[in-house]
Coordinates of C-alpha atoms in Angstrom, one line a residue:
M16 CA 9.5 -2.5 11.0
P17 CA 11.2 -5.3 9.5
R18 CA 10.3 -6.6 5.3
A19 CA 9.3 -9.5 6.0
S20 CA 6.6 -9.1 8.6
A21 CA 5.1 -6.1 6.9
A22 CA 4.3 -8.0 3.5
A23 CA 3.0 -10.6 5.5
M24 CA 0.5 -8.3 7.5
L25 CA -0.5 -6.9 4.3
A26 CA -0.5 -10.0 2.2
F27 CA -3.1 -12.1 4.5
P28 CA -6.1 -13.9 2.8
L29 CA -9.0 -11.7 1.4
A30 CA -11.3 -14.2 2.8
M31 CA -9.9 -13.5 6.5
L32 CA -11.6 -10.1 6.3
A33 CA -14.8 -12.0 6.8
G34 CA -15.5 -10.9 10.4
L35 CA -12.4 -8.6 10.4
L36 CA -14.6 -5.9 9.9
A37 CA -17.9 -4.6 12.2
V38 CA -21.3 -5.5 10.7
Q39 CA -23.3 -2.3 10.3
E40 CA -26.7 -1.6 9.7
P41 CA -27.3 0.1 6.4
G42 CA -26.9 4.0 6.2
V43 CA -26.7 6.1 3.1
A44 CA -24.2 4.2 1.2
A45 CA -26.5 1.7 0.6
E46 CA -29.5 3.4 -0.5
P47 CA -28.9 3.8 -4.0
A48 CA -28.5 0.5 -4.7
A49 CA -31.5 -0.3 -2.2
R50 CA -33.7 2.2 -4.4
W51 CA -32.7 0.7 -7.8
L52 CA -33.1 -3.0 -6.4
A53 CA -36.8 -1.7 -5.4
D54 CA -37.3 -0.5 -8.9
S55 CA -35.7 -3.4 -11.0
S56 CA -37.3 -6.1 -12.9
L57 CA -36.3 -9.0 -10.3
P58 CA -38.1 -11.4 -8.6
E59 CA -39.5 -10.4 -5.0
E60 CA -37.3 -12.7 -3.3
Q61 CA -34.3 -11.8 -5.4
E62 CA -34.9 -8.7 -4.3
S63 CA -35.8 -9.3 -0.9
A64 CA -32.2 -11.5 -0.5
A65 CA -30.6 -8.8 -2.6
Q66 CA -31.8 -5.7 -0.1
A67 CA -31.2 -8.2 3.1
L68 CA -27.5 -8.8 1.8
L69 CA -27.2 -4.9 2.1
K70 CA -28.4 -4.4 5.5
Q71 CA -25.9 -6.9 6.1
R72 CA -23.1 -4.5 4.3
P73 CA -20.8 -7.1 2.8
L74 CA -17.1 -7.0 4.2
D75 CA -15.5 -9.7 2.5
L76 CA -15.4 -10.8 -1.3
P77 CA -18.0 -13.6 -1.2
A78 CA -20.4 -11.4 0.4
L79 CA -19.8 -8.6 -2.4
D80 CA -19.7 -11.4 -5.5
R81 CA -23.1 -12.0 -4.4
V82 CA -24.6 -8.7 -4.0
V83 CA -23.4 -7.6 -7.5
R84 CA -24.4 -11.2 -9.0
L85 CA -27.9 -10.4 -7.7
Y86 CA -27.6 -7.0 -9.7
A87 CA -26.5 -8.9 -12.4
Q88 CA -29.7 -10.8 -12.8
A89 CA -30.9 -7.3 -13.8
D90 CA -28.5 -5.6 -15.5
P91 CA -27.0 -7.1 -18.8
A92 CA -24.0 -4.8 -18.4
T93 CA -23.0 -6.3 -14.7
A94 CA -23.6 -9.8 -15.9
D95 CA -21.5 -9.2 -18.6
L96 CA -18.5 -8.4 -16.7
L97 CA -19.7 -10.9 -14.1
E98 CA -19.1 -13.7 -17.0
A99 CA -15.7 -11.7 -17.9
I100 CA -14.5 -12.4 -14.6
D101 CA -15.7 -16.0 -14.3
Q102 CA -13.7 -16.3 -17.4
G103 CA -10.5 -14.7 -16.3
A104 CA -10.7 -12.1 -18.5
A105 CA -11.4 -9.2 -16.4
P106 CA -11.5 -5.9 -18.1
A107 CA -8.2 -4.3 -16.6
A108 CA -9.9 -0.4 -16.3
P109 CA -13.8 1.2 -16.8
S110 CA -12.2 2.5 -20.1
E111 CA -12.4 -1.3 -21.4
I112 CA -15.9 -1.8 -20.7
G113 CA -18.6 -1.7 -23.0
A114 CA -22.3 -1.0 -22.1
P115 CA -22.1 1.8 -18.9
L116 CA -23.0 0.6 -15.3
P117 CA -26.6 2.2 -13.9
S118 CA -25.0 5.4 -11.9
A119 CA -26.6 3.6 -8.8
L120 CA -24.7 0.0 -9.4
A121 CA -21.4 1.8 -10.7
S122 CA -19.5 1.9 -7.3
D123 CA -20.2 -1.6 -6.2
V124 CA -19.7 -3.1 -9.5
S125 CA -16.2 -1.6 -9.9
L126 CA -15.4 -2.4 -6.4
R127 CA -16.4 -5.9 -7.3
L128 CA -13.8 -6.1 -10.0
A129 CA -11.1 -4.1 -8.2
A130 CA -11.5 -7.0 -5.7
E131 CA -11.2 -9.8 -8.7
H132 CA -7.6 -7.7 -9.7
F133 CA -6.3 -7.2 -6.0
I134 CA -7.0 -11.1 -4.9
H135 CA -4.5 -11.5 -8.1
R136 CA -2.0 -9.1 -6.9
R137 CA -3.0 -6.9 -10.1
Y138 CA -2.5 -3.7 -8.0
G139 CA -1.8 -1.1 -10.7
E140 CA -5.6 -2.8 -12.4
A141 CA -7.2 -2.8 -8.8
L142 CA -6.5 1.2 -8.1
A143 CA -7.8 1.8 -11.7
W144 CA -11.1 0.6 -11.1
L145 CA -10.8 2.0 -7.2
A146 CA -11.5 5.4 -9.2
S147 CA -14.8 4.5 -10.1
V148 CA -15.4 3.6 -6.6
D149 CA -17.2 6.6 -4.6
P150 CA -16.9 5.1 -1.1
G151 CA -19.6 7.5 0.6
N152 CA -21.8 5.6 -2.3
C153 CA -20.8 1.8 -2.2
V154 CA -22.0 -0.9 -0.4
S155 CA -18.9 -1.3 1.7
P156 CA -16.4 1.9 2.3
E157 CA -14.5 -0.4 4.1
L158 CA -13.7 -2.9 1.8
A159 CA -12.9 0.4 -0.6
Y160 CA -10.4 2.3 1.3
Y161 CA -8.7 -1.1 2.6
Y162 CA -7.9 -2.4 -0.6
R163 CA -6.7 1.1 -2.2
A164 CA -4.8 1.4 0.9
V165 CA -3.0 -1.8 0.3
S166 CA -2.8 -1.3 -3.2
H167 CA -0.6 1.7 -3.0
H168 CA 1.8 0.3 -0.4
Q169 CA 2.4 -2.4 -2.4
L170 CA 3.2 -0.6 -5.2
G171 CA 5.7 1.1 -3.2
Q172 CA 3.3 4.6 -3.1
V173 CA 3.5 4.9 0.9
T174 CA 2.1 8.7 1.0
E175 CA -0.9 7.4 -0.9
A176 CA -1.4 4.3 1.6
G177 CA -1.1 6.3 4.6
E178 CA -3.3 9.0 3.6
T179 CA -6.1 5.9 2.6
A180 CA -5.5 4.2 5.8
K181 CA -6.4 7.5 7.6
Q182 CA -9.8 7.7 5.8
L183 CA -10.5 4.0 7.1
L184 CA -9.5 5.1 10.6
Q185 CA -12.1 7.6 10.2
I186 CA -15.1 5.9 9.0
D187 CA -17.7 6.4 11.8
R188 CA -18.0 2.8 12.7
P189 CA -16.0 0.8 14.8
L190 CA -13.3 -1.8 13.0
C191 CA -11.9 -4.6 14.3
R192 CA -8.4 -4.5 16.2
R193 CA -6.9 -6.6 13.1
T194 CA -7.6 -3.5 10.5
Q195 CA -7.0 -0.7 13.0
Q196 CA -3.7 -2.4 13.4
L197 CA -2.7 -2.7 10.1
A198 CA -4.3 0.8 8.8
R199 CA -2.3 2.7 11.9
M200 CA 1.0 0.8 10.8
M201 CA 0.5 2.2 7.0
K202 CA -0.2 5.8 8.7
R203 CA 3.1 5.2 10.8
Q204 CA 5.1 4.2 7.8
A205 CA 3.7 7.2 5.7
D206 CA 4.3 9.7 8.9
A207 CA 7.9 8.2 8.7
H208 CA 8.6 7.9 4.9
E209 CA 11.8 9.0 2.9
E210 CA 12.1 8.8 -0.5
G211 CA 14.8 6.4 -2.0
S212 CA 15.2 5.6 1.6
L213 CA 16.4 1.8 2.3
T214 CA 12.4 0.9 3.7
H215 CA 11.5 2.6 0.2
I216 CA 13.3 0.4 -1.8
A217 CA 12.9 -2.9 -0.4
L218 CA 9.0 -2.1 -1.2
L219 CA 9.9 -1.1 -4.7
M220 CA 12.0 -4.4 -4.9
E221 CA 9.3 -6.3 -4.0
D222 CA 6.6 -4.7 -6.5
V223 CA 9.6 -5.6 -9.5
E224 CA 9.5 -9.1 -8.1
R225 CA 5.9 -9.5 -8.1
R226 CA 5.7 -8.5 -11.4
F227 CA 7.8 -11.1 -12.1
D228 CA 5.9 -13.1 -10.5
L229 CA 3.0 -12.1 -12.3
Q230 CA 5.1 -13.3 -16.0
R231 CA 3.4 -10.6 -18.0
T232 CA 4.2 -7.1 -19.1
A233 CA 2.8 -3.7 -18.2
P234 CA 3.5 -0.1 -19.0
G235 CA 5.0 0.9 -16.0
D236 CA 7.4 -2.0 -15.3
Q237 CA 10.3 -0.7 -16.4
Q238 CA 9.8 2.5 -14.9
V239 CA 9.9 0.8 -11.6
Q240 CA 12.9 -1.3 -12.1
Q241 CA 14.6 1.9 -13.3
Q242 CA 13.2 4.1 -9.9
V243 CA 14.8 1.2 -8.0
I244 CA 18.4 1.4 -9.6
D245 CA 18.2 5.2 -9.8
A246 CA 17.5 5.0 -6.1
L247 CA 20.0 2.4 -5.4
D248 CA 22.6 4.7 -7.4
K249 CA 22.1 7.9 -5.1
L250 CA 22.3 5.9 -2.3
I251 CA 25.9 4.3 -3.6
K252 CA 26.5 8.0 -4.0
Q253 CA 25.6 9.0 -1.2
A254 CA 28.1 6.8 0.9
E255 CA 30.7 7.5 -0.9
E256 CA 30.2 10.9 -0.5
Q257 CA 30.5 10.4 3.2
Q258 CA 33.4 8.3 2.9
Q259 CA 35.3 10.8 1.0
Q260 CA 34.7 13.3 3.6
Q261 CA 35.8 10.9 6.5
Q262 CA 38.7 10.5 4.5
Q263 CA 39.1 14.5 3.7
Q264 CA 38.5 15.3 7.7
Q265 CA 41.0 12.5 8.9
Q266 CA 43.8 13.7 6.3
Q267 CA 43.1 17.0 7.7
Q268 CA 43.5 16.3 11.4
Q269 CA 46.5 14.3 10.6
I270 CA 48.5 17.3 8.8
A271 CA 47.2 19.8 11.2
Q272 CA 48.8 17.5 14.0
S273 CA 52.3 17.1 12.1
D274 CA 52.5 21.3 11.7
N275 CA 51.9 21.5 15.3
P276 CA 54.3 19.2 17.0
A277 CA 53.4 18.6 20.8
P278 CA 56.2 20.3 23.0
S279 CA 58.5 18.2 23.9
R280 CA 58.6 17.6 27.7
P281 CA 61.5 19.3 29.9
M282 CA 63.9 17.8 31.6
D283 CA 63.0 16.9 35.6
D284 CA 66.0 18.4 37.6
S285 CA 64.9 16.1 40.5
R286 CA 66.5 13.2 38.2
P287 CA 69.9 13.2 37.0
A288 CA 70.4 13.5 33.1
E289 CA 71.8 10.7 31.3
L290 CA 75.1 12.4 30.4
R291 CA 75.6 14.1 33.8
G292 CA 78.7 12.6 35.9
T293 CA 78.7 12.6 39.4
G294 CA 78.9 15.8 41.6
E295 CA 78.6 17.9 37.9

């Protein structure tokens, strides 16, 4: 797939995920949070609203945000994290937070923080939070796998993106056609992936450009830049070696032809030789 079209598919606005994935009835994934809500100090009206949202299974950021904000009304740790999000200071990783989250809410709140970094193209931070998300114990496994697959892909981690896309496709619930196409595209790219290929280098260069656009430095920036340089150097070296081999083959063919000249054509007796006289 051309670079531009692949990037366009992966960069469609997160808000468009609303309605892209099939709305499902609550399953095992929603049960821990549902039990926590039932035992919480939330007023009955707010608890009912939260339970209703869980049953609808949030499939976009606004719906996920509404669920987590209802959690925050009964959990101070969640409230602190949402305040940080609202101030544009979302923690970059779980290790940066203070009070621990209730285990029943940890996956959902971590997913909300991952989403915040994801929509701002901070894919490394998104993956750091997604590492704390258990898709089997969160309100939206579809979003968890989606964020993870696209984040890996945008960081040039094609194999990991393909593996996560495969998990997204294996969810025992129907996905919309566009989401399926996106996941299948990442899986196909992973199946055909070659480390250091031109396609891979193009992804890494997009990642370098993204990091420059964010106008901030991160520990992995120089590593990615060096990875691009090394991959390009390797391709250039391979091209030079191939050209040298072709030149050597051409020289060998020329030498072989000069050592074995083609036999001269015998004179045709049916025609008079140039130096023969008449009747001779």
